[in-house]
PDB file of C-alpha atoms and ligand atoms in Angstrom:
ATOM      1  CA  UNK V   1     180.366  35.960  48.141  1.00 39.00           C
ATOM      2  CA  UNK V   2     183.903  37.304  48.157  1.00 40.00           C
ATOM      3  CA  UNK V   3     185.937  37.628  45.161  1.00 42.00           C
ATOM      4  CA  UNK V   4     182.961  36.052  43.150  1.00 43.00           C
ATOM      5  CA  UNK V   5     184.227  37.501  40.303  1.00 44.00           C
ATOM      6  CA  UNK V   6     187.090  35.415  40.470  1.00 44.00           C
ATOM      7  CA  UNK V   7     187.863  32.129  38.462  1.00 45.00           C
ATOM      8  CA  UNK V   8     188.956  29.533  40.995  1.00 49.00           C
ATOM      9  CA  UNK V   9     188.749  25.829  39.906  1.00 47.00           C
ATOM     10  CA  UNK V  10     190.079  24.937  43.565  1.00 48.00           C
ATOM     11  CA  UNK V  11     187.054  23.812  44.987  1.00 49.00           C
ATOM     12  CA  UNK V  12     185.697  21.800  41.661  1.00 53.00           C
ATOM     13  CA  UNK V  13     184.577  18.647  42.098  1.00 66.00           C
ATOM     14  CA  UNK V  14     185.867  16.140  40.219  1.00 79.00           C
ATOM     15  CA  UNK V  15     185.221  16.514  36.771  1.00 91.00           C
ATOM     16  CA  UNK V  16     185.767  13.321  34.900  1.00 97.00           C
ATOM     17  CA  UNK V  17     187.610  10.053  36.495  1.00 98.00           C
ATOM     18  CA  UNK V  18     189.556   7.771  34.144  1.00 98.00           C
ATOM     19  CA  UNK V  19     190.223   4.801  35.142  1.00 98.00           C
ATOM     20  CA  UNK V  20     193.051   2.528  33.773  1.00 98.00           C
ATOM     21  CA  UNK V  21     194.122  -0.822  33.760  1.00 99.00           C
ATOM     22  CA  UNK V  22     197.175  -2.566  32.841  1.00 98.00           C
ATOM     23  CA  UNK V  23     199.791  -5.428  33.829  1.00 98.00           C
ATOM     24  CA  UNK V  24     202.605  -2.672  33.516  1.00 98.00           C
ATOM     25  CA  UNK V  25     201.097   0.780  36.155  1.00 98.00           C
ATOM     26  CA  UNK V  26     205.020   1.806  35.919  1.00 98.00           C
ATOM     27  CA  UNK V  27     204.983   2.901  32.415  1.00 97.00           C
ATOM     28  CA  UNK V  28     201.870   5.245  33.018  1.00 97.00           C
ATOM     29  CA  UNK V  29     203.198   6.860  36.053  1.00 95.00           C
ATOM     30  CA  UNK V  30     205.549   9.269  34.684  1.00 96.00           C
ATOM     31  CA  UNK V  31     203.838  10.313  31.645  1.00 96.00           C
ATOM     32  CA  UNK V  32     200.304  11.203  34.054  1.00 97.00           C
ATOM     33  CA  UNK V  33     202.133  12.733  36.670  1.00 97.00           C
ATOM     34  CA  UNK V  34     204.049  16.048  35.341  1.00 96.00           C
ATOM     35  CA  UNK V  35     202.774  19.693  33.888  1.00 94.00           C
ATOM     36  CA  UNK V  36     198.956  20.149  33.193  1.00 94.00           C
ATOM     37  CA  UNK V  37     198.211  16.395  34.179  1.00 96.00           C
ATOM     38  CA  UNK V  38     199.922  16.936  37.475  1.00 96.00           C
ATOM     39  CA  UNK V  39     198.024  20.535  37.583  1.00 94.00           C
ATOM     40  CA  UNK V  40     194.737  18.873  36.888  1.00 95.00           C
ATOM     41  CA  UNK V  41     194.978  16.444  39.224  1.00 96.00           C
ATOM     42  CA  UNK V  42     196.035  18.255  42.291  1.00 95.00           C
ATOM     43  CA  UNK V  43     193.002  20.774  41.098  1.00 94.00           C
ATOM     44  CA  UNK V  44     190.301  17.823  41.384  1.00 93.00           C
ATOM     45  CA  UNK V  45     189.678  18.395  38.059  1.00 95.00           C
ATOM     46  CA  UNK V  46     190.828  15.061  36.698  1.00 97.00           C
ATOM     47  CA  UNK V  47     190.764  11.235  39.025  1.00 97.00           C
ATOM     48  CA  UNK V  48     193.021   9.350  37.351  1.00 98.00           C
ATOM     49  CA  UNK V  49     193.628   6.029  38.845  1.00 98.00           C
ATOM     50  CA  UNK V  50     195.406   3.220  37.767  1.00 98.00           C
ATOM     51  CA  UNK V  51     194.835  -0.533  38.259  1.00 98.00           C
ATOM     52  CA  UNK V  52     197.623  -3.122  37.939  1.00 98.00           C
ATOM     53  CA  UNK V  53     195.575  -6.152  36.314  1.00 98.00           C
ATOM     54  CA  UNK V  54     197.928  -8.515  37.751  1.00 98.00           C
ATOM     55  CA  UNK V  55     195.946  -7.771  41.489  1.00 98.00           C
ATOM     56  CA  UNK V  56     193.239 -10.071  39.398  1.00 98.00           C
ATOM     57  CA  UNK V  57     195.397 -12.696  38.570  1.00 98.00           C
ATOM     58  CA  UNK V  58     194.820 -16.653  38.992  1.00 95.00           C
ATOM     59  CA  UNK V  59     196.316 -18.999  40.950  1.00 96.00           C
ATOM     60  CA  UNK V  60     199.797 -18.870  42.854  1.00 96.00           C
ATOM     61  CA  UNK V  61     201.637 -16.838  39.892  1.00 96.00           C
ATOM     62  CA  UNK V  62     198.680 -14.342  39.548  1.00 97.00           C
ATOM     63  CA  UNK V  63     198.459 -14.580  35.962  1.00 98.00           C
ATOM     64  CA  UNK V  64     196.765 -12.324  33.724  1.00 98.00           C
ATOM     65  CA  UNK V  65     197.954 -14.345  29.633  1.00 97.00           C
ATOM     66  CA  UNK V  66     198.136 -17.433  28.383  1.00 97.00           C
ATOM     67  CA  UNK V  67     198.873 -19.609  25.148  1.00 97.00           C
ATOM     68  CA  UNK V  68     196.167 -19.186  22.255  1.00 96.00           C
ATOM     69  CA  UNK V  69     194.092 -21.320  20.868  1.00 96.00           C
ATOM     70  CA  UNK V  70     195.057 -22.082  17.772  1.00 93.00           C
ATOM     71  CA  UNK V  71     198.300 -21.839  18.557  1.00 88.00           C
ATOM     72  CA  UNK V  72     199.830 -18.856  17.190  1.00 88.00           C
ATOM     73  CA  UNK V  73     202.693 -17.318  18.801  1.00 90.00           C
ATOM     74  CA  UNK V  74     202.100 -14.863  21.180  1.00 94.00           C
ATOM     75  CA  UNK V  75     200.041 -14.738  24.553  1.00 97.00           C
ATOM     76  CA  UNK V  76     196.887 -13.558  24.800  1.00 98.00           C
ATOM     77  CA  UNK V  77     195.375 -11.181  27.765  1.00 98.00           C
ATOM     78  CA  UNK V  78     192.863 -13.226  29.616  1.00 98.00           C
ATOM     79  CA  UNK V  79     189.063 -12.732  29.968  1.00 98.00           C
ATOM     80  CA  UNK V  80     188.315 -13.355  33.446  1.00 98.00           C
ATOM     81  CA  UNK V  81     190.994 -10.918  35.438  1.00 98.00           C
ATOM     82  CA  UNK V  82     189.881  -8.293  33.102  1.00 98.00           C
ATOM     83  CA  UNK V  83     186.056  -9.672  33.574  1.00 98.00           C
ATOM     84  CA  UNK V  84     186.629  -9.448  37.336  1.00 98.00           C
ATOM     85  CA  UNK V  85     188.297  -6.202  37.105  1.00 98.00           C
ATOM     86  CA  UNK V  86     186.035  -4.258  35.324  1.00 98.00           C
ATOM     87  CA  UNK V  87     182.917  -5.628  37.439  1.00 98.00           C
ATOM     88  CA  UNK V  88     184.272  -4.092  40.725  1.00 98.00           C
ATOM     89  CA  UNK V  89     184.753  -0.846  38.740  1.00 98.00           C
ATOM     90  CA  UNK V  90     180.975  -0.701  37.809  1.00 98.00           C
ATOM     91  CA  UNK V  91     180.140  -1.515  41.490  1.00 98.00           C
ATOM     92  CA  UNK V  92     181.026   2.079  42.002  1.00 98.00           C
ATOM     93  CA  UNK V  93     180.004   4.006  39.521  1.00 97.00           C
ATOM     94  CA  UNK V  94     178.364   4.101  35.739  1.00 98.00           C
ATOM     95  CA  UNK V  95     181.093   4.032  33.031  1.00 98.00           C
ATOM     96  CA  UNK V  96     180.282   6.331  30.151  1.00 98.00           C
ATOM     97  CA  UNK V  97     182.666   4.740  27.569  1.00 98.00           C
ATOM     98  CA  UNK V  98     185.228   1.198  28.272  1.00 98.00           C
ATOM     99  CA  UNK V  99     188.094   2.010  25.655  1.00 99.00           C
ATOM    100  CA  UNK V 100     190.139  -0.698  24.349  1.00 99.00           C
ATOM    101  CA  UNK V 101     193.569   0.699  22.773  1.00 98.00           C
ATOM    102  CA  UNK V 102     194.456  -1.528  19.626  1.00 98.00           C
ATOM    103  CA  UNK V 103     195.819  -0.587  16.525  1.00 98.00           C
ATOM    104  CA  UNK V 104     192.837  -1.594  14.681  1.00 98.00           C
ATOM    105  CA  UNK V 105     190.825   0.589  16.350  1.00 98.00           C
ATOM    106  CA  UNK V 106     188.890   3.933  15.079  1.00 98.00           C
ATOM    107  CA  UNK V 107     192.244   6.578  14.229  1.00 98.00           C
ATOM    108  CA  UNK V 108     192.548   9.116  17.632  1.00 98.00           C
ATOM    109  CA  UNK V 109     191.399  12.561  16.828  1.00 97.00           C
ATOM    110  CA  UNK V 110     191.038  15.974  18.570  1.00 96.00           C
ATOM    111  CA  UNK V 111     187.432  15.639  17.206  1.00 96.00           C
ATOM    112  CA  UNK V 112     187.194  12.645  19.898  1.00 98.00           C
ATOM    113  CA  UNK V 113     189.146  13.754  22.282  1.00 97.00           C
ATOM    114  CA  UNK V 114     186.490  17.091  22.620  1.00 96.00           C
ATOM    115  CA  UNK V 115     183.705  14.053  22.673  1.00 97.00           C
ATOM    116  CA  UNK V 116     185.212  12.033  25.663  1.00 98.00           C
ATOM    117  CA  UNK V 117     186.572  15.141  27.167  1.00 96.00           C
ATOM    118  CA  UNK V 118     183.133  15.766  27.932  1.00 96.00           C
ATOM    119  CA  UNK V 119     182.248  12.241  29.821  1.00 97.00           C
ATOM    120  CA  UNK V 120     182.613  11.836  33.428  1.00 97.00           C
ATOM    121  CA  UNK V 121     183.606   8.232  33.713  1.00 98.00           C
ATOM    122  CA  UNK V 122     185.573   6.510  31.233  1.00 98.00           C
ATOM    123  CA  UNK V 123     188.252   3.079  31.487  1.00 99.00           C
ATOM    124  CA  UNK V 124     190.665   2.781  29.329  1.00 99.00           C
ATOM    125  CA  UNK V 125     192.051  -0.873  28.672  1.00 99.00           C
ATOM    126  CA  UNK V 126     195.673  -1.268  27.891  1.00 98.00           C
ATOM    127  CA  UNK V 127     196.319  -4.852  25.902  1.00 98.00           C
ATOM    128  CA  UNK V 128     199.557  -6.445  26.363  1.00 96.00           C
ATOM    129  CA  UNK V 129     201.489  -9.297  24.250  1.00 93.00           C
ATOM    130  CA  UNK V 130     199.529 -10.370  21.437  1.00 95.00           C
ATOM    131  CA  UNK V 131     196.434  -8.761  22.337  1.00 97.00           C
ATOM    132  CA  UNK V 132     193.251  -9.020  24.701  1.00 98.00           C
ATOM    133  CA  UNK V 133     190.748 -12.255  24.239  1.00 98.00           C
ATOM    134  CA  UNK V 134     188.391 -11.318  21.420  1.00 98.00           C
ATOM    135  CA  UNK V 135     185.610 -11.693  23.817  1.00 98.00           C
ATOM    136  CA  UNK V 136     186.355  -9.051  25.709  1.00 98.00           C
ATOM    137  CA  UNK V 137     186.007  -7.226  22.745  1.00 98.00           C
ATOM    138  CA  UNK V 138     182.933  -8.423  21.664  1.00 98.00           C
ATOM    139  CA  UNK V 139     181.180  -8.040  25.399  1.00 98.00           C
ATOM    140  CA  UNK V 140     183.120  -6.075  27.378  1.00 98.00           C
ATOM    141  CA  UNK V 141     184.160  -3.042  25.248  1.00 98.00           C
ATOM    142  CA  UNK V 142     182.397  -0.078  24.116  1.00 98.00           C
ATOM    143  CA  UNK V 143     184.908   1.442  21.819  1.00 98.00           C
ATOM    144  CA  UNK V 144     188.482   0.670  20.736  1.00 98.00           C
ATOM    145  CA  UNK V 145     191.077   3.511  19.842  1.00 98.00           C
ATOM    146  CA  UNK V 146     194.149   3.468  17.763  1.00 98.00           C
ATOM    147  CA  UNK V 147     196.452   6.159  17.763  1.00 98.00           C
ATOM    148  CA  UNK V 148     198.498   5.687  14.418  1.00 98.00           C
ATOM    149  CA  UNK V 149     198.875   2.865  12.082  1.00 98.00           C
ATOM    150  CA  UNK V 150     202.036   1.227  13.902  1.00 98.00           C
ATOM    151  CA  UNK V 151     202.098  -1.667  16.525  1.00 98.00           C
ATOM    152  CA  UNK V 152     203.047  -0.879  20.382  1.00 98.00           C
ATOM    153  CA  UNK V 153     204.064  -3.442  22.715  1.00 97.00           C
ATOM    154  CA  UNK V 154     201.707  -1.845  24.933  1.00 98.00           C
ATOM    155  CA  UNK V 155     198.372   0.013  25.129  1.00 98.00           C
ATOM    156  CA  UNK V 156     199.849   1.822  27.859  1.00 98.00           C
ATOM    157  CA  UNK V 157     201.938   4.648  25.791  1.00 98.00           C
ATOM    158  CA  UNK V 158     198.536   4.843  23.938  1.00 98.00           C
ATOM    159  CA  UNK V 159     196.572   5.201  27.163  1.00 98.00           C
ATOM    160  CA  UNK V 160     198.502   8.067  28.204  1.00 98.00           C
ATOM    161  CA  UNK V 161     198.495   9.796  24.586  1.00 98.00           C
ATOM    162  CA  UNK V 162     194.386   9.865  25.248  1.00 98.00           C
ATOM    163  CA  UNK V 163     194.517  11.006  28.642  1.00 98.00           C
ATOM    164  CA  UNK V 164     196.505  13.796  28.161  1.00 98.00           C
ATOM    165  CA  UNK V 165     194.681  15.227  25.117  1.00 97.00           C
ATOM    166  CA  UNK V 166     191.372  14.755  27.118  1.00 97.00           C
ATOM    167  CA  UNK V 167     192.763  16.224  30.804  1.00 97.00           C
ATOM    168  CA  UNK V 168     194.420  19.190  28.761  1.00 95.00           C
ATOM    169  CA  UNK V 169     190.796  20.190  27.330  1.00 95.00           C
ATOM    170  CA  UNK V 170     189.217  20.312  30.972  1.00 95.00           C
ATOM    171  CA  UNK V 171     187.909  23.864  32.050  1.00 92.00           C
ATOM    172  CA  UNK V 172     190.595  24.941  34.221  1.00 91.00           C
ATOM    173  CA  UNK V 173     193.338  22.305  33.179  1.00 92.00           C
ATOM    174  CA  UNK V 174     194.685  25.188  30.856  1.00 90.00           C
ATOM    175  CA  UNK V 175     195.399  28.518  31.722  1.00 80.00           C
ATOM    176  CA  UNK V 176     193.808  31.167  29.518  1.00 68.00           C
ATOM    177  CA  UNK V 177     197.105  32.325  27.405  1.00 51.00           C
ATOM    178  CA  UNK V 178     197.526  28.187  26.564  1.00 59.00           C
ATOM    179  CA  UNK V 179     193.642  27.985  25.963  1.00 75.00           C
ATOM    180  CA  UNK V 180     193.077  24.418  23.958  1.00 81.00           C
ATOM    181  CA  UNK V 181     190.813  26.438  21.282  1.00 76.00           C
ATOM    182  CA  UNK V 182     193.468  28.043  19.211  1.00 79.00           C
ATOM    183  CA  UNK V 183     195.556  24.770  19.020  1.00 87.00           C
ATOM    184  CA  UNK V 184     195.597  22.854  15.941  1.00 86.00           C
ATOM    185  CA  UNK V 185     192.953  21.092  14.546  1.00 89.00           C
ATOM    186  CA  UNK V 186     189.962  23.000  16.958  1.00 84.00           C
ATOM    187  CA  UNK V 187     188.820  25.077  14.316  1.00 85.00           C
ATOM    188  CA  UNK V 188     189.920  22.303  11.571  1.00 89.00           C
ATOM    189  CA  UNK V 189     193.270  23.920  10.603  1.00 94.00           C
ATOM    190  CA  UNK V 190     196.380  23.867  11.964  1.00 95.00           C
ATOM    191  CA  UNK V 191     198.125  26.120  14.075  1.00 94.00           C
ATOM    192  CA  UNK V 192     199.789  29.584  13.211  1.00 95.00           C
ATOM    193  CA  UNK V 193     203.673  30.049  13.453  1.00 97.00           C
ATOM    194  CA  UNK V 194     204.502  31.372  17.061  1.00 96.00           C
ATOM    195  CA  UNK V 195     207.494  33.791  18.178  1.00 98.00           C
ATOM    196  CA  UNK V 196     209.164  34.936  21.412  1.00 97.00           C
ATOM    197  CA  UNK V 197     212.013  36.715  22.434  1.00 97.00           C
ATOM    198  CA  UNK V 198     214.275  37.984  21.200  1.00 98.00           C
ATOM    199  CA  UNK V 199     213.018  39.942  18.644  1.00 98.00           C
ATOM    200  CA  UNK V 200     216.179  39.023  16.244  1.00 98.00           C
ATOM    201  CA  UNK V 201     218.171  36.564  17.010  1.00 98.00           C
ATOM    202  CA  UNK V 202     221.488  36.663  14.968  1.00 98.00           C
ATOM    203  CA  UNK V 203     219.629  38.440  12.052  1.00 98.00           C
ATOM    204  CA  UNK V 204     216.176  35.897  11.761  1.00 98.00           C
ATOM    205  CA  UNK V 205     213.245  38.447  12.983  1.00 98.00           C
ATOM    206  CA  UNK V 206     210.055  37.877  13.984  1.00 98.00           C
ATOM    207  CA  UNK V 207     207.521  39.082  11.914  1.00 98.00           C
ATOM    208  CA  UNK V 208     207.101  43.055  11.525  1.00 98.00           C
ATOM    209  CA  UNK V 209     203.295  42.269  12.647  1.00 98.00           C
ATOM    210  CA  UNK V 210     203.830  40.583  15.695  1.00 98.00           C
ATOM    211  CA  UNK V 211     205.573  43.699  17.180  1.00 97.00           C
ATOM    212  CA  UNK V 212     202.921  45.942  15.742  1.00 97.00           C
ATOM    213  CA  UNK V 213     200.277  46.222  19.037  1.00 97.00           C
ATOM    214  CA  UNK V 214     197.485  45.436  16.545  1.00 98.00           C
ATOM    215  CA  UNK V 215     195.227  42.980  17.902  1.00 97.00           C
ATOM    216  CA  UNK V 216     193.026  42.620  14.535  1.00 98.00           C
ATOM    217  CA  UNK V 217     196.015  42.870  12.157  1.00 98.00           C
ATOM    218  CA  UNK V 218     197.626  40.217  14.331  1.00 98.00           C
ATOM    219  CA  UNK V 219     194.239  37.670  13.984  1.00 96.00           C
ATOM    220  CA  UNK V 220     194.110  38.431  10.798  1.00 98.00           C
ATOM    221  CA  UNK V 221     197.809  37.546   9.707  1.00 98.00           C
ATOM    222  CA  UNK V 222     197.528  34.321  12.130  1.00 96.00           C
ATOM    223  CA  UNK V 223     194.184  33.381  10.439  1.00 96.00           C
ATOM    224  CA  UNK V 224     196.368  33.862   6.645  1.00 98.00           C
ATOM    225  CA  UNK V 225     199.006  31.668   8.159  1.00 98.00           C
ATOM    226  CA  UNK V 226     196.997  28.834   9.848  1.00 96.00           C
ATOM    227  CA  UNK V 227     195.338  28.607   6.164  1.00 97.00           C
ATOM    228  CA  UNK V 228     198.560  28.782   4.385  1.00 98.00           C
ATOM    229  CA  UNK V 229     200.108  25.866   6.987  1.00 97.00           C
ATOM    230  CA  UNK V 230     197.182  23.527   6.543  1.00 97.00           C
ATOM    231  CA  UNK V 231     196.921  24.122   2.823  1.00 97.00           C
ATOM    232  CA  UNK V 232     200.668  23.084   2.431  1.00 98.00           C
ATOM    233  CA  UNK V 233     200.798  20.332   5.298  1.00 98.00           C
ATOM    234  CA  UNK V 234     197.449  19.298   5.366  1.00 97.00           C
ATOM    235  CA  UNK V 235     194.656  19.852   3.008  1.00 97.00           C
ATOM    236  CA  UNK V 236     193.115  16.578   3.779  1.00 95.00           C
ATOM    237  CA  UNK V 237     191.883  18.924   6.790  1.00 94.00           C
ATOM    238  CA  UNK V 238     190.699  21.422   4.593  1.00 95.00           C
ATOM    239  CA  UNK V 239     188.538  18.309   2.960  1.00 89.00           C
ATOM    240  CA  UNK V 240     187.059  17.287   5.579  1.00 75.00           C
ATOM    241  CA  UNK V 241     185.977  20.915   6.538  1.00 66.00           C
ATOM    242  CA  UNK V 242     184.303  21.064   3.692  1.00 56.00           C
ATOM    243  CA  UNK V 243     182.221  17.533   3.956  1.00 43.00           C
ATOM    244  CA  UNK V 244     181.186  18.018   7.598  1.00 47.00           C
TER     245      UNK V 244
HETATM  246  N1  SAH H   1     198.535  -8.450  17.681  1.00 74.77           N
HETATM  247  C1  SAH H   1     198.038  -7.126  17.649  1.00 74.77           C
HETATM  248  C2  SAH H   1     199.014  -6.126  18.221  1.00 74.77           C
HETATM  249  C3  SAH H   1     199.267  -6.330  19.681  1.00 74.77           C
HETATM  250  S1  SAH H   1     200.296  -5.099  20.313  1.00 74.77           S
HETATM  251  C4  SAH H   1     197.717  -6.735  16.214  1.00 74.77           C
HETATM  252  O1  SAH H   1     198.397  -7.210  15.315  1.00 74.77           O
HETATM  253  O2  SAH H   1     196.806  -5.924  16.001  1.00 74.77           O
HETATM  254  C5  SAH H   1     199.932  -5.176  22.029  1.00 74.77           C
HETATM  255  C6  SAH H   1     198.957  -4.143  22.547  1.00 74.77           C
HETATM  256  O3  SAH H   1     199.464  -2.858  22.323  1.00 74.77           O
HETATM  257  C7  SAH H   1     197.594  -4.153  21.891  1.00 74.77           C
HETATM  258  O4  SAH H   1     196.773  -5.102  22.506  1.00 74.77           O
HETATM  259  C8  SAH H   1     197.116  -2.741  22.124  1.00 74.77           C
HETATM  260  O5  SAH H   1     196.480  -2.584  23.369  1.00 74.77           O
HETATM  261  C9  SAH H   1     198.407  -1.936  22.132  1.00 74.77           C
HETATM  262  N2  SAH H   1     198.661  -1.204  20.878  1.00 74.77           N
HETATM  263  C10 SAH H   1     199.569  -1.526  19.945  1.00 74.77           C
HETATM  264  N3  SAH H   1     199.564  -0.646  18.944  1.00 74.77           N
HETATM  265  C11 SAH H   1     198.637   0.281  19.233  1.00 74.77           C
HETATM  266  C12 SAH H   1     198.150   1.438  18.560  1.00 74.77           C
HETATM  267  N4  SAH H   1     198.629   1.825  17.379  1.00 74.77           N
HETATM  268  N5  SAH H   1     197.191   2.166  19.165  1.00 74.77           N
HETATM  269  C13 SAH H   1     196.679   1.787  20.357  1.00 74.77           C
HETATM  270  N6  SAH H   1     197.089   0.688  21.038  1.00 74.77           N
HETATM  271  C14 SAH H   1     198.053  -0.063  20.481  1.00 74.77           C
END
C-alpha cells in the first residue's frame, strides 16, 4: 500500500457515537462544535448527535415536564418522551452505557472518562427543571454522572464537559505533541509547569533546563515538578495512588 507507513485517521470508521438528548440542543451546539471536537468529528472519529426531546412531546404543546406529585415546586422531566426517545435509539443500535447527568451522581473523573472513552455507543441524558422522573432512573438508566458538587440548571453544560474529555482521548482526536497521556491526572499526578517563547520576558525566564537540549534531564525535572505540584495542590491524588 502507499505511504503505509503513514498515520492517517481519514478513513476511520466511526469510533464511538454519543448520542444526546435534551429540551435545550442550542446550548450543546457551540461547546461540540469548535477545536478537537470539531477535528474529531469531521475525522469520523466521533458521531455526535443531538436529539431535542421536545420532538417526543405530548399533545398540541409537545410537552416534555409537568407538576410533581407531591407537590413540590419545580417540574419534573417526564417518563414517556424520554421512554419513547430512548426506544427508537436502541432500534438502531446496542447502547453500551445510558448516562444520566445529576449532581448526585458518581463525581466525573479522568479515570472514567479513559473507561467510556473506550465504548462505542453511549447516550447521555441531560435533566432539566427539577429533575428527570425517578423512574427513569430506576429503569431506564445505567449510570448517572455528576461533575462537581454544585447544582446546574441543566445537564446540558455537564453533557458537554463529558464529551469533550472522552472525544479528546480518541486515537487520532489529539495530535502527538498534545498527546492526552502526559495531561494531568493520566499517570495520577498533575501536570508539570509549561513554557514558550520568549525565553525572558521582561526579566521572568524560563527554566535554565528547558533550553538545555536534554531530553532525559528535561523528563526528569518535569517528573520532580509534576510530584512537587500534586504534593502541594493535591496529595489526595498521591492517596489514592497509593490505595489502588
Ligand atoms: N433537583 C435536583 C437538581 C436539578 S438541576 C437536585 O437537587 O439534585 C437540573 C438538572 O441539571 C439535573 O436534572 C441534572 O441533569 C443537571 N445537573 C445539575 N447539576 C449537575 C451536576 N453537578 N452534574 C451533572 N448534572 C447536573
Amino acid at each position: 500500500m502507499k505511504n503505509s507507513n503513514i498515520r492517517n485517521y481519514d478513513y476511520f470508521c466511526i469510533i464511538m457515537r454519543i448520542d444526546i438528548i435534551t429540551v435545550l440542543p442550542e446550548l450543546l451546539e457551540s461547546p461540540l462544535s469548535h477545536s478537537i471536537i470539531k477535528r474529531a468529528r469531521a475525522k469520523s472519529l466521533a458521531e455526535i448527535v443531538i436529539h431535542d426531546l421536545r420532538t417526543y412531546g405530548k399533545g398540541k404543546y409537545l410537552q416534555t415536564d409537568d407538576y410533581s406529585f407531591g407537590g413540590d415546586a419545580g417540574m419534573v422531566m417526564m417518563i414517556e418522551p424520554v421512554y419513547n426517545l430512548l426506544e427508537d435509539l436502541k432500534k438502531d443500535r446496542l447502547y453500551d452505557e445510558i448516562l444520566y447527568t445529576s449532581p448526585d451522581g458518581e463525581l466525573f473523573s479522568q479515570k472514567e472518562a479513559n473507561r467510556l472513552s473506550c465504548l462505542q455507543n453511549i447516550i447521555i441524558l441531560c435533566g432539566h427543571y427539577k429533575g428527570i422522573d425517578q423512574r427513569i432512573r430506576d429503569h431506564l438508566i445505567t449510570k448517572e454522572i455528576s461533575i462537581g458538587d454544585y447544582v446546574l440548571s441543566g445537564g446540558e453544560l455537564a453533557a458537554a464537559v463529558i464529551t469533550d474529555a472522552l472525544v479528546r482521548l480518541l486515537p487520532g482526536a489529539l495530535s502527538d505533541e498534545t498527546s492526552a497521556l502526559t495531561d494531568s491526572f493520566q499517570d495520577g499526578l498533575l501536570a508539570p509547569p509549561i513554557y514558550t517563547r520568549p525565553a525572558n520576558f521582561r526579566g521572568w525566564k524560563v527554566p535554565e533546563v528547558l533550553l538545555c537540549g536534554d531530553p532525559v534531564k528535561i523528563r526528569t525535572w518535569q517528573e520532580e515538578k509534576s510530584l512537587d505540584r500534586t504534593e502541594r495542590l493535591r496529595p489526595d491524588l498521591l492517596k489514592n495512588n497509593s490505595g489502588d
